[in-house]
Amino acid sequence: MRRLKYLPACLILLCWTPLALAQPSPLLTPEQLRADLRYVQESIAATHPQPDFSADPAAVRQAYAYIAEQMQAPMSPDQAWRLLAMLNPLYADGHLAITPAGPLAQSQAFLDAGGSFFPYEMSLDTSGALRIRAQLGGAPSPLQGARITSINGVPADQIIADLLIRCHGDTAAFRASLLSLRWPFLYWKVLGTPDNYALQFDNGQQLTVAGAATLPAYLAGNGSFAQQFRFELLPRKAALLTINTFAWPDKAQFTAFTANAFRQVQEAGVRTLLIDVRENGGGNDDMWIDGVLRYIADKPYRWASTYRKKVIKGRDSASEKLGDVIDGEITSWQQPQLDNPLHFSGATYLLVGGRTYSSSVLLSNVMQDFGFGKVVGAAGQARTRQSGGTQRFVLPNSGLELGVPRLLFQRPAGTSGPVLLQPDIVLPDSPYNERELIDAVLALPAPPA
């Protein structure tokens, strides 16, 4: 059997170890599996304007061949995902991914059927150390920061590698951040969920804990407006505006919230504004154009300089043929609203982190390239040249989901900017205390009046 160079033998073994605790699923025939693989390949080819902008074509071709070779026996949808998801890191784009369908609904159904998850929220740091961040669901844990070296006798490094080869994202650091966020869910999908977890720590401590019948925090925290958007007046004539998504379905509710926030900024005489998008994975650009920059932009701006797009079905015309790849320039400029009574001209800091992505990266580009504020936080993990216009597909046999972008955007400064999101002021961002970065920004020397 031919093996890929990037797949250690232990990972192939783990991929095919039966999961006794997996939920019963209808098995897919080899023919159905290979049909889904072709569907993935054809959908990407028909949608993406330039897959090799982030991927090594030779490595991708080798992966398709390897995956096809493994489709010799019937598989469940979860087993199919564990195989197909090995494409995710090779495409190296946060908008291009093969994922299980409906993770929230799947997880809730799993719990309703008596299942349980790995009992902790985790953090995978830059050194590759796996540490406990909180109890599952986000409650504080006395084990916060403790480093796990093995789980049920399997070295943590081996488990991390087996999960990372199924994660999507622009860079290895991005994928590690994604794994940190989704650890309980991905552990379940790849390795199953035993009743108990025997944990070994780097200080020699051993602990056996039961699984937790609780939703992971990243799934449970997306429901309410108050969880996604917050405004807070801070000491020293400062304020904090937290925006965790630009994908909120009710734009009017969001813009009313930000208008009220900037009204409070004016009434309180705020001189320093912190806008926190560390947890913001993106959404619609008009959300930050109309909800944020209308109050702080002081010169004309555009959200990108050039684009490359694939003409897909339903968007073709007499001048743009189906399948064409078209390069163009963003010619529409947004005008500042300096006469807006809520216009803010104080010091503005945009807080970014490992999960700042998509539309929030475009916001960061605009803030830097037009001087609307300072970008602050940890070193970048996402590209400043972002893909977008993601199209959603459902694989016909397994029901797995595929996202494929049809657009590429170059930042307003063009290619002169950094490849990865690079803060103007690099400051550490603790995975255990979100207030540490906020306090660090407040402690910066006041900008000149």
JSON list of C-alpha atoms in Angstrom, two decimals, residues 123-350:
[
{"chain": "A", "resi": 123, "resn": "SER", "atom": "CA", "xyz": [-5.38, 25.03, 24.54]},
{"chain": "A", "resi": 124, "resn": "LEU", "atom": "CA", "xyz": [-2.62, 23.97, 22.18]},
{"chain": "A", "resi": 125, "resn": "ASP", "atom": "CA", "xyz": [0.16, 26.51, 22.58]},
{"chain": "A", "resi": 126, "resn": "THR", "atom": "CA", "xyz": [2.86, 27.55, 20.13]},
{"chain": "A", "resi": 127, "resn": "SER", "atom": "CA", "xyz": [5.29, 24.96, 21.52]},
{"chain": "A", "resi": 128, "resn": "GLY", "atom": "CA", "xyz": [2.81, 22.15, 20.88]},
{"chain": "A", "resi": 129, "resn": "ALA", "atom": "CA", "xyz": [1.94, 21.69, 24.56]},
{"chain": "A", "resi": 130, "resn": "LEU", "atom": "CA", "xyz": [-1.63, 20.56, 25.26]},
{"chain": "A", "resi": 131, "resn": "ARG", "atom": "CA", "xyz": [-3.01, 22.36, 28.31]},
{"chain": "A", "resi": 132, "resn": "ILE", "atom": "CA", "xyz": [-6.34, 22.47, 30.12]},
{"chain": "A", "resi": 133, "resn": "ARG", "atom": "CA", "xyz": [-8.06, 25.81, 29.65]},
{"chain": "A", "resi": 134, "resn": "ALA", "atom": "CA", "xyz": [-11.37, 25.29, 31.47]},
{"chain": "A", "resi": 135, "resn": "GLN", "atom": "CA", "xyz": [-14.07, 22.79, 32.28]},
{"chain": "A", "resi": 136, "resn": "LEU", "atom": "CA", "xyz": [-16.07, 21.66, 29.25]},
{"chain": "A", "resi": 137, "resn": "GLY", "atom": "CA", "xyz": [-18.48, 24.50, 28.53]},
{"chain": "A", "resi": 138, "resn": "GLY", "atom": "CA", "xyz": [-16.13, 27.18, 29.86]},
{"chain": "A", "resi": 139, "resn": "ALA", "atom": "CA", "xyz": [-16.46, 27.06, 33.65]},
{"chain": "A", "resi": 140, "resn": "PRO", "atom": "CA", "xyz": [-13.17, 27.64, 35.55]},
{"chain": "A", "resi": 141, "resn": "SER", "atom": "CA", "xyz": [-11.05, 24.59, 36.34]},
{"chain": "A", "resi": 142, "resn": "PRO", "atom": "CA", "xyz": [-8.50, 24.16, 39.15]},
{"chain": "A", "resi": 143, "resn": "LEU", "atom": "CA", "xyz": [-6.38, 22.38, 36.50]},
{"chain": "A", "resi": 144, "resn": "GLN", "atom": "CA", "xyz": [-6.14, 25.46, 34.29]},
{"chain": "A", "resi": 145, "resn": "GLY", "atom": "CA", "xyz": [-2.76, 25.49, 32.57]},
{"chain": "A", "resi": 146, "resn": "ALA", "atom": "CA", "xyz": [-1.91, 21.89, 33.44]},
{"chain": "A", "resi": 147, "resn": "ARG", "atom": "CA", "xyz": [-0.11, 20.13, 30.57]},
{"chain": "A", "resi": 148, "resn": "ILE", "atom": "CA", "xyz": [-1.43, 16.73, 29.51]},
{"chain": "A", "resi": 149, "resn": "THR", "atom": "CA", "xyz": [1.19, 14.33, 28.17]},
{"chain": "A", "resi": 150, "resn": "SER", "atom": "CA", "xyz": [-0.99, 11.27, 27.50]},
{"chain": "A", "resi": 151, "resn": "ILE", "atom": "CA", "xyz": [-4.66, 10.30, 27.36]},
{"chain": "A", "resi": 152, "resn": "ASN", "atom": "CA", "xyz": [-5.66, 6.69, 27.99]},
{"chain": "A", "resi": 153, "resn": "GLY", "atom": "CA", "xyz": [-2.06, 5.66, 27.47]},
{"chain": "A", "resi": 154, "resn": "VAL", "atom": "CA", "xyz": [-1.68, 7.36, 24.08]},
{"chain": "A", "resi": 155, "resn": "PRO", "atom": "CA", "xyz": [0.96, 10.12, 23.94]},
{"chain": "A", "resi": 156, "resn": "ALA", "atom": "CA", "xyz": [-0.60, 13.57, 23.60]},
{"chain": "A", "resi": 157, "resn": "ASP", "atom": "CA", "xyz": [1.71, 14.39, 20.67]},
{"chain": "A", "resi": 158, "resn": "GLN", "atom": "CA", "xyz": [0.33, 11.43, 18.73]},
{"chain": "A", "resi": 159, "resn": "ILE", "atom": "CA", "xyz": [-3.28, 12.45, 19.43]},
{"chain": "A", "resi": 160, "resn": "ILE", "atom": "CA", "xyz": [-2.58, 16.06, 18.48]},
{"chain": "A", "resi": 161, "resn": "ALA", "atom": "CA", "xyz": [-1.03, 14.98, 15.19]},
{"chain": "A", "resi": 162, "resn": "ASP", "atom": "CA", "xyz": [-3.96, 12.71, 14.42]},
{"chain": "A", "resi": 163, "resn": "LEU", "atom": "CA", "xyz": [-6.45, 15.55, 14.93]},
{"chain": "A", "resi": 164, "resn": "LEU", "atom": "CA", "xyz": [-4.38, 18.26, 13.22]},
{"chain": "A", "resi": 165, "resn": "ILE", "atom": "CA", "xyz": [-4.17, 16.36, 9.93]},
{"chain": "A", "resi": 166, "resn": "ARG", "atom": "CA", "xyz": [-7.95, 16.83, 9.68]},
{"chain": "A", "resi": 167, "resn": "CYS", "atom": "CA", "xyz": [-8.05, 20.54, 10.54]},
{"chain": "A", "resi": 168, "resn": "HIS", "atom": "CA", "xyz": [-8.41, 23.30, 7.97]},
{"chain": "A", "resi": 169, "resn": "GLY", "atom": "CA", "xyz": [-6.89, 26.75, 7.97]},
{"chain": "A", "resi": 170, "resn": "ASP", "atom": "CA", "xyz": [-4.30, 29.05, 6.44]},
{"chain": "A", "resi": 171, "resn": "THR", "atom": "CA", "xyz": [-1.28, 28.08, 8.54]},
{"chain": "A", "resi": 172, "resn": "ALA", "atom": "CA", "xyz": [-0.15, 25.45, 11.04]},
{"chain": "A", "resi": 173, "resn": "ALA", "atom": "CA", "xyz": [-0.68, 28.01, 13.81]},
{"chain": "A", "resi": 174, "resn": "PHE", "atom": "CA", "xyz": [-4.20, 28.70, 12.55]},
{"chain": "A", "resi": 175, "resn": "ARG", "atom": "CA", "xyz": [-5.00, 24.98, 12.55]},
{"chain": "A", "resi": 176, "resn": "ALA", "atom": "CA", "xyz": [-3.63, 24.61, 16.08]},
{"chain": "A", "resi": 177, "resn": "SER", "atom": "CA", "xyz": [-5.88, 27.45, 17.19]},
{"chain": "A", "resi": 178, "resn": "LEU", "atom": "CA", "xyz": [-8.85, 25.76, 15.51]},
{"chain": "A", "resi": 179, "resn": "LEU", "atom": "CA", "xyz": [-8.01, 22.48, 17.24]},
{"chain": "A", "resi": 180, "resn": "SER", "atom": "CA", "xyz": [-7.80, 24.28, 20.59]},
{"chain": "A", "resi": 181, "resn": "LEU", "atom": "CA", "xyz": [-11.30, 25.65, 20.06]},
{"chain": "A", "resi": 182, "resn": "ARG", "atom": "CA", "xyz": [-12.88, 22.42, 18.78]},
{"chain": "A", "resi": 183, "resn": "TRP", "atom": "CA", "xyz": [-10.90, 19.82, 20.74]},
{"chain": "A", "resi": 184, "resn": "PRO", "atom": "CA", "xyz": [-13.86, 17.98, 22.38]},
{"chain": "A", "resi": 185, "resn": "PHE", "atom": "CA", "xyz": [-15.79, 17.72, 19.12]},
{"chain": "A", "resi": 186, "resn": "LEU", "atom": "CA", "xyz": [-12.82, 16.63, 17.01]},
{"chain": "A", "resi": 187, "resn": "TYR", "atom": "CA", "xyz": [-11.65, 14.15, 19.63]},
{"chain": "A", "resi": 188, "resn": "TRP", "atom": "CA", "xyz": [-15.11, 12.56, 19.45]},
{"chain": "A", "resi": 189, "resn": "LYS", "atom": "CA", "xyz": [-15.15, 12.46, 15.66]},
{"chain": "A", "resi": 190, "resn": "VAL", "atom": "CA", "xyz": [-11.67, 10.98, 15.29]},
{"chain": "A", "resi": 191, "resn": "LEU", "atom": "CA", "xyz": [-11.06, 8.91, 18.42]},
{"chain": "A", "resi": 192, "resn": "GLY", "atom": "CA", "xyz": [-14.49, 8.29, 19.91]},
{"chain": "A", "resi": 193, "resn": "THR", "atom": "CA", "xyz": [-15.67, 9.01, 23.45]},
{"chain": "A", "resi": 194, "resn": "PRO", "atom": "CA", "xyz": [-14.81, 6.47, 26.15]},
{"chain": "A", "resi": 195, "resn": "ASP", "atom": "CA", "xyz": [-16.60, 6.64, 29.48]},
{"chain": "A", "resi": 196, "resn": "ASN", "atom": "CA", "xyz": [-13.41, 7.70, 31.27]},
{"chain": "A", "resi": 197, "resn": "TYR", "atom": "CA", "xyz": [-10.15, 9.46, 30.42]},
{"chain": "A", "resi": 198, "resn": "ALA", "atom": "CA", "xyz": [-6.91, 8.50, 32.15]},
{"chain": "A", "resi": 199, "resn": "LEU", "atom": "CA", "xyz": [-4.83, 11.68, 32.03]},
{"chain": "A", "resi": 200, "resn": "GLN", "atom": "CA", "xyz": [-1.07, 11.87, 32.58]},
{"chain": "A", "resi": 201, "resn": "PHE", "atom": "CA", "xyz": [0.43, 15.29, 33.33]},
{"chain": "A", "resi": 202, "resn": "ASP", "atom": "CA", "xyz": [3.96, 16.54, 32.82]},
{"chain": "A", "resi": 203, "resn": "ASN", "atom": "CA", "xyz": [4.50, 16.81, 36.60]},
{"chain": "A", "resi": 204, "resn": "GLY", "atom": "CA", "xyz": [3.84, 13.08, 37.02]},
{"chain": "A", "resi": 205, "resn": "GLN", "atom": "CA", "xyz": [0.30, 13.51, 38.30]},
{"chain": "A", "resi": 206, "resn": "GLN", "atom": "CA", "xyz": [-2.30, 11.04, 37.07]},
{"chain": "A", "resi": 207, "resn": "LEU", "atom": "CA", "xyz": [-6.03, 11.58, 37.03]},
{"chain": "A", "resi": 208, "resn": "THR", "atom": "CA", "xyz": [-8.97, 9.59, 35.68]},
{"chain": "A", "resi": 209, "resn": "VAL", "atom": "CA", "xyz": [-12.05, 11.64, 34.86]},
{"chain": "A", "resi": 210, "resn": "ALA", "atom": "CA", "xyz": [-15.42, 10.82, 33.35]},
{"chain": "A", "resi": 211, "resn": "GLY", "atom": "CA", "xyz": [-16.71, 12.32, 30.15]},
{"chain": "A", "resi": 212, "resn": "ALA", "atom": "CA", "xyz": [-18.97, 15.38, 30.47]},
{"chain": "A", "resi": 213, "resn": "ALA", "atom": "CA", "xyz": [-22.54, 15.58, 29.17]},
{"chain": "A", "resi": 214, "resn": "THR", "atom": "CA", "xyz": [-22.09, 19.25, 28.19]},
{"chain": "A", "resi": 215, "resn": "LEU", "atom": "CA", "xyz": [-21.82, 21.05, 24.88]},
{"chain": "A", "resi": 216, "resn": "PRO", "atom": "CA", "xyz": [-18.36, 22.41, 24.02]},
{"chain": "A", "resi": 217, "resn": "ALA", "atom": "CA", "xyz": [-18.18, 26.15, 24.59]},
{"chain": "A", "resi": 218, "resn": "TYR", "atom": "CA", "xyz": [-17.71, 27.04, 20.92]},
{"chain": "A", "resi": 219, "resn": "LEU", "atom": "CA", "xyz": [-21.01, 25.34, 20.06]},
{"chain": "A", "resi": 220, "resn": "ALA", "atom": "CA", "xyz": [-22.98, 26.53, 23.08]},
{"chain": "A", "resi": 221, "resn": "GLY", "atom": "CA", "xyz": [-21.88, 30.17, 22.88]},
{"chain": "A", "resi": 222, "resn": "ASN", "atom": "CA", "xyz": [-23.25, 31.16, 19.48]},
{"chain": "A", "resi": 223, "resn": "GLY", "atom": "CA", "xyz": [-26.90, 31.60, 20.35]},
{"chain": "A", "resi": 224, "resn": "SER", "atom": "CA", "xyz": [-27.62, 34.99, 21.88]},
{"chain": "A", "resi": 225, "resn": "PHE", "atom": "CA", "xyz": [-26.89, 38.53, 20.80]},
{"chain": "A", "resi": 226, "resn": "ALA", "atom": "CA", "xyz": [-25.47, 39.31, 24.24]},
{"chain": "A", "resi": 227, "resn": "GLN", "atom": "CA", "xyz": [-22.91, 36.52, 23.86]},
{"chain": "A", "resi": 228, "resn": "GLN", "atom": "CA", "xyz": [-21.70, 37.90, 20.55]},
{"chain": "A", "resi": 229, "resn": "PHE", "atom": "CA", "xyz": [-21.75, 41.66, 21.13]},
{"chain": "A", "resi": 230, "resn": "ARG", "atom": "CA", "xyz": [-20.84, 43.67, 24.21]},
{"chain": "A", "resi": 231, "resn": "PHE", "atom": "CA", "xyz": [-19.99, 47.25, 25.10]},
{"chain": "A", "resi": 232, "resn": "GLU", "atom": "CA", "xyz": [-18.26, 48.34, 28.29]},
{"chain": "A", "resi": 233, "resn": "LEU", "atom": "CA", "xyz": [-16.96, 51.64, 29.61]},
{"chain": "A", "resi": 234, "resn": "LEU", "atom": "CA", "xyz": [-13.47, 51.25, 31.08]},
{"chain": "A", "resi": 235, "resn": "PRO", "atom": "CA", "xyz": [-11.27, 53.36, 33.38]},
{"chain": "A", "resi": 236, "resn": "ARG", "atom": "CA", "xyz": [-9.07, 56.15, 32.00]},
{"chain": "A", "resi": 237, "resn": "LYS", "atom": "CA", "xyz": [-11.74, 57.40, 29.58]},
{"chain": "A", "resi": 238, "resn": "ALA", "atom": "CA", "xyz": [-11.61, 54.15, 27.60]},
{"chain": "A", "resi": 239, "resn": "ALA", "atom": "CA", "xyz": [-14.25, 51.80, 26.24]},
{"chain": "A", "resi": 240, "resn": "LEU", "atom": "CA", "xyz": [-14.36, 48.22, 24.95]},
{"chain": "A", "resi": 241, "resn": "LEU", "atom": "CA", "xyz": [-16.52, 47.15, 22.01]},
{"chain": "A", "resi": 242, "resn": "THR", "atom": "CA", "xyz": [-16.54, 43.35, 21.59]},
{"chain": "A", "resi": 243, "resn": "ILE", "atom": "CA", "xyz": [-17.72, 42.00, 18.24]},
{"chain": "A", "resi": 244, "resn": "ASN", "atom": "CA", "xyz": [-17.47, 38.22, 17.99]},
{"chain": "A", "resi": 245, "resn": "THR", "atom": "CA", "xyz": [-19.05, 37.83, 14.55]},
{"chain": "A", "resi": 246, "resn": "PHE", "atom": "CA", "xyz": [-19.97, 39.74, 11.42]},
{"chain": "A", "resi": 247, "resn": "ALA", "atom": "CA", "xyz": [-22.42, 37.01, 10.44]},
{"chain": "A", "resi": 248, "resn": "TRP", "atom": "CA", "xyz": [-25.34, 38.06, 12.68]},
{"chain": "A", "resi": 249, "resn": "PRO", "atom": "CA", "xyz": [-28.59, 37.56, 10.71]},
{"chain": "A", "resi": 250, "resn": "ASP", "atom": "CA", "xyz": [-30.25, 40.81, 11.87]},
{"chain": "A", "resi": 251, "resn": "LYS", "atom": "CA", "xyz": [-28.04, 43.62, 10.59]},
{"chain": "A", "resi": 252, "resn": "ALA", "atom": "CA", "xyz": [-30.41, 46.31, 11.88]},
{"chain": "A", "resi": 253, "resn": "GLN", "atom": "CA", "xyz": [-30.09, 44.94, 15.39]},
{"chain": "A", "resi": 254, "resn": "PHE", "atom": "CA", "xyz": [-26.31, 45.05, 15.11]},
{"chain": "A", "resi": 255, "resn": "THR", "atom": "CA", "xyz": [-26.10, 48.58, 13.70]},
{"chain": "A", "resi": 256, "resn": "ALA", "atom": "CA", "xyz": [-28.53, 49.82, 16.37]},
{"chain": "A", "resi": 257, "resn": "PHE", "atom": "CA", "xyz": [-26.23, 48.28, 18.99]},
{"chain": "A", "resi": 258, "resn": "THR", "atom": "CA", "xyz": [-23.10, 49.94, 17.60]},
{"chain": "A", "resi": 259, "resn": "ALA", "atom": "CA", "xyz": [-24.87, 53.29, 17.21]},
{"chain": "A", "resi": 260, "resn": "ASN", "atom": "CA", "xyz": [-25.81, 53.12, 20.88]},
{"chain": "A", "resi": 261, "resn": "ALA", "atom": "CA", "xyz": [-22.25, 52.14, 21.77]},
{"chain": "A", "resi": 262, "resn": "PHE", "atom": "CA", "xyz": [-20.78, 55.16, 19.97]},
{"chain": "A", "resi": 263, "resn": "ARG", "atom": "CA", "xyz": [-23.44, 57.36, 21.57]},
{"chain": "A", "resi": 264, "resn": "GLN", "atom": "CA", "xyz": [-22.20, 56.21, 24.98]},
{"chain": "A", "resi": 265, "resn": "VAL", "atom": "CA", "xyz": [-18.61, 56.80, 23.82]},
{"chain": "A", "resi": 266, "resn": "GLN", "atom": "CA", "xyz": [-19.50, 60.42, 23.05]},
{"chain": "A", "resi": 267, "resn": "GLU", "atom": "CA", "xyz": [-21.50, 60.99, 26.22]},
{"chain": "A", "resi": 268, "resn": "ALA", "atom": "CA", "xyz": [-18.75, 59.55, 28.44]},
{"chain": "A", "resi": 269, "resn": "GLY", "atom": "CA", "xyz": [-16.00, 61.56, 26.76]},
{"chain": "A", "resi": 270, "resn": "VAL", "atom": "CA", "xyz": [-14.10, 58.40, 25.78]},
{"chain": "A", "resi": 271, "resn": "ARG", "atom": "CA", "xyz": [-10.63, 59.06, 24.38]},
{"chain": "A", "resi": 272, "resn": "THR", "atom": "CA", "xyz": [-9.46, 55.46, 23.80]},
{"chain": "A", "resi": 273, "resn": "LEU", "atom": "CA", "xyz": [-11.60, 52.82, 22.07]},
{"chain": "A", "resi": 274, "resn": "LEU", "atom": "CA", "xyz": [-10.74, 49.12, 22.01]},
{"chain": "A", "resi": 275, "resn": "ILE", "atom": "CA", "xyz": [-12.54, 47.01, 19.38]},
{"chain": "A", "resi": 276, "resn": "ASP", "atom": "CA", "xyz": [-12.13, 43.31, 20.17]},
{"chain": "A", "resi": 277, "resn": "VAL", "atom": "CA", "xyz": [-12.39, 40.90, 17.22]},
{"chain": "A", "resi": 278, "resn": "ARG", "atom": "CA", "xyz": [-10.19, 38.15, 18.66]},
{"chain": "A", "resi": 279, "resn": "GLU", "atom": "CA", "xyz": [-13.06, 35.63, 18.44]},
{"chain": "A", "resi": 280, "resn": "ASN", "atom": "CA", "xyz": [-14.50, 36.99, 15.20]},
{"chain": "A", "resi": 281, "resn": "GLY", "atom": "CA", "xyz": [-14.37, 34.42, 12.40]},
{"chain": "A", "resi": 282, "resn": "GLY", "atom": "CA", "xyz": [-15.91, 36.76, 9.85]},
{"chain": "A", "resi": 283, "resn": "GLY", "atom": "CA", "xyz": [-19.21, 37.28, 8.07]},
{"chain": "A", "resi": 284, "resn": "ASN", "atom": "CA", "xyz": [-20.40, 40.19, 5.96]},
{"chain": "A", "resi": 285, "resn": "ASP", "atom": "CA", "xyz": [-18.20, 43.21, 5.25]},
{"chain": "A", "resi": 286, "resn": "ASP", "atom": "CA", "xyz": [-21.13, 45.63, 5.28]},
{"chain": "A", "resi": 287, "resn": "MET", "atom": "CA", "xyz": [-21.52, 44.89, 8.99]},
{"chain": "A", "resi": 288, "resn": "TRP", "atom": "CA", "xyz": [-18.23, 46.57, 9.88]},
{"chain": "A", "resi": 289, "resn": "ILE", "atom": "CA", "xyz": [-18.49, 49.18, 7.14]},
{"chain": "A", "resi": 290, "resn": "ASP", "atom": "CA", "xyz": [-21.89, 50.38, 8.36]},
{"chain": "A", "resi": 291, "resn": "GLY", "atom": "CA", "xyz": [-21.59, 49.41, 12.02]},
{"chain": "A", "resi": 292, "resn": "VAL", "atom": "CA", "xyz": [-18.02, 50.43, 12.89]},
{"chain": "A", "resi": 293, "resn": "LEU", "atom": "CA", "xyz": [-16.07, 52.36, 10.26]},
{"chain": "A", "resi": 294, "resn": "ARG", "atom": "CA", "xyz": [-18.85, 54.88, 9.67]},
{"chain": "A", "resi": 295, "resn": "TYR", "atom": "CA", "xyz": [-17.92, 56.23, 13.13]},
{"chain": "A", "resi": 296, "resn": "ILE", "atom": "CA", "xyz": [-14.10, 56.13, 12.94]},
{"chain": "A", "resi": 297, "resn": "ALA", "atom": "CA", "xyz": [-13.03, 56.47, 9.27]},
{"chain": "A", "resi": 298, "resn": "ASP", "atom": "CA", "xyz": [-11.52, 59.90, 8.56]},
{"chain": "A", "resi": 299, "resn": "LYS", "atom": "CA", "xyz": [-10.60, 59.47, 4.89]},
{"chain": "A", "resi": 300, "resn": "PRO", "atom": "CA", "xyz": [-11.97, 57.58, 1.84]},
{"chain": "A", "resi": 301, "resn": "TYR", "atom": "CA", "xyz": [-11.18, 53.86, 1.91]},
{"chain": "A", "resi": 302, "resn": "ARG", "atom": "CA", "xyz": [-11.81, 50.62, 0.10]},
{"chain": "A", "resi": 303, "resn": "TRP", "atom": "CA", "xyz": [-11.91, 47.18, 1.66]},
{"chain": "A", "resi": 304, "resn": "ALA", "atom": "CA", "xyz": [-9.52, 45.57, -0.88]},
{"chain": "A", "resi": 305, "resn": "SER", "atom": "CA", "xyz": [-7.46, 46.61, -3.90]},
{"chain": "A", "resi": 306, "resn": "THR", "atom": "CA", "xyz": [-7.90, 43.78, -6.42]},
{"chain": "A", "resi": 307, "resn": "TYR", "atom": "CA", "xyz": [-9.87, 40.59, -6.77]},
{"chain": "A", "resi": 308, "resn": "ARG", "atom": "CA", "xyz": [-9.77, 37.31, -8.64]},
{"chain": "A", "resi": 309, "resn": "LYS", "atom": "CA", "xyz": [-13.03, 35.45, -9.13]},
{"chain": "A", "resi": 310, "resn": "LYS", "atom": "CA", "xyz": [-14.35, 32.26, -10.71]},
{"chain": "A", "resi": 311, "resn": "VAL", "atom": "CA", "xyz": [-17.57, 32.61, -12.66]},
{"chain": "A", "resi": 312, "resn": "ILE", "atom": "CA", "xyz": [-19.87, 29.94, -11.29]},
{"chain": "A", "resi": 313, "resn": "LYS", "atom": "CA", "xyz": [-23.28, 28.69, -12.32]},
{"chain": "A", "resi": 314, "resn": "GLY", "atom": "CA", "xyz": [-25.93, 31.31, -11.73]},
{"chain": "A", "resi": 315, "resn": "ARG", "atom": "CA", "xyz": [-23.44, 34.17, -11.89]},
{"chain": "A", "resi": 316, "resn": "ASP", "atom": "CA", "xyz": [-22.49, 33.84, -15.55]},
{"chain": "A", "resi": 317, "resn": "SER", "atom": "CA", "xyz": [-23.54, 36.37, -18.17]},
{"chain": "A", "resi": 318, "resn": "ALA", "atom": "CA", "xyz": [-22.87, 37.35, -21.76]},
{"chain": "A", "resi": 319, "resn": "SER", "atom": "CA", "xyz": [-19.66, 39.08, -20.68]},
{"chain": "A", "resi": 320, "resn": "GLU", "atom": "CA", "xyz": [-18.60, 36.59, -18.00]},
{"chain": "A", "resi": 321, "resn": "LYS", "atom": "CA", "xyz": [-18.72, 32.99, -19.18]},
{"chain": "A", "resi": 322, "resn": "LEU", "atom": "CA", "xyz": [-19.20, 30.03, -16.85]},
{"chain": "A", "resi": 323, "resn": "GLY", "atom": "CA", "xyz": [-15.79, 28.84, -15.68]},
{"chain": "A", "resi": 324, "resn": "ASP", "atom": "CA", "xyz": [-13.93, 32.06, -16.50]},
{"chain": "A", "resi": 325, "resn": "VAL", "atom": "CA", "xyz": [-11.34, 33.33, -14.02]},
{"chain": "A", "resi": 326, "resn": "ILE", "atom": "CA", "xyz": [-11.48, 37.12, -13.93]},
{"chain": "A", "resi": 327, "resn": "ASP", "atom": "CA", "xyz": [-9.08, 39.60, -12.36]},
{"chain": "A", "resi": 328, "resn": "GLY", "atom": "CA", "xyz": [-10.26, 43.10, -11.50]},
{"chain": "A", "resi": 329, "resn": "GLU", "atom": "CA", "xyz": [-9.86, 46.14, -9.30]},
{"chain": "A", "resi": 330, "resn": "ILE", "atom": "CA", "xyz": [-12.09, 47.26, -6.44]},
{"chain": "A", "resi": 331, "resn": "THR", "atom": "CA", "xyz": [-13.21, 50.66, -7.73]},
{"chain": "A", "resi": 332, "resn": "SER", "atom": "CA", "xyz": [-15.85, 51.56, -5.15]},
{"chain": "A", "resi": 333, "resn": "TRP", "atom": "CA", "xyz": [-14.59, 53.71, -2.27]},
{"chain": "A", "resi": 334, "resn": "GLN", "atom": "CA", "xyz": [-16.39, 54.36, 0.99]},
{"chain": "A", "resi": 335, "resn": "GLN", "atom": "CA", "xyz": [-16.54, 57.99, 2.01]},
{"chain": "A", "resi": 336, "resn": "PRO", "atom": "CA", "xyz": [-15.92, 59.10, 5.61]},
{"chain": "A", "resi": 337, "resn": "GLN", "atom": "CA", "xyz": [-18.81, 60.57, 7.56]},
{"chain": "A", "resi": 338, "resn": "LEU", "atom": "CA", "xyz": [-16.97, 63.35, 9.35]},
{"chain": "A", "resi": 339, "resn": "ASP", "atom": "CA", "xyz": [-20.23, 65.23, 9.96]},
{"chain": "A", "resi": 340, "resn": "ASN", "atom": "CA", "xyz": [-21.72, 62.27, 11.84]},
{"chain": "A", "resi": 341, "resn": "PRO", "atom": "CA", "xyz": [-22.46, 63.56, 15.35]},
{"chain": "A", "resi": 342, "resn": "LEU", "atom": "CA", "xyz": [-21.17, 60.25, 16.74]},
{"chain": "A", "resi": 343, "resn": "HIS", "atom": "CA", "xyz": [-17.87, 60.36, 14.84]},
{"chain": "A", "resi": 344, "resn": "PHE", "atom": "CA", "xyz": [-15.00, 59.21, 17.06]},
{"chain": "A", "resi": 345, "resn": "SER", "atom": "CA", "xyz": [-11.57, 60.77, 16.58]},
{"chain": "A", "resi": 346, "resn": "GLY", "atom": "CA", "xyz": [-9.76, 59.38, 19.63]},
{"chain": "A", "resi": 347, "resn": "ALA", "atom": "CA", "xyz": [-7.22, 56.56, 19.77]},
{"chain": "A", "resi": 348, "resn": "THR", "atom": "CA", "xyz": [-8.58, 53.30, 18.34]},
{"chain": "A", "resi": 349, "resn": "TYR", "atom": "CA", "xyz": [-7.10, 49.84, 18.87]},
{"chain": "A", "resi": 350, "resn": "LEU", "atom": "CA", "xyz": [-8.30, 46.72, 17.06]}
]
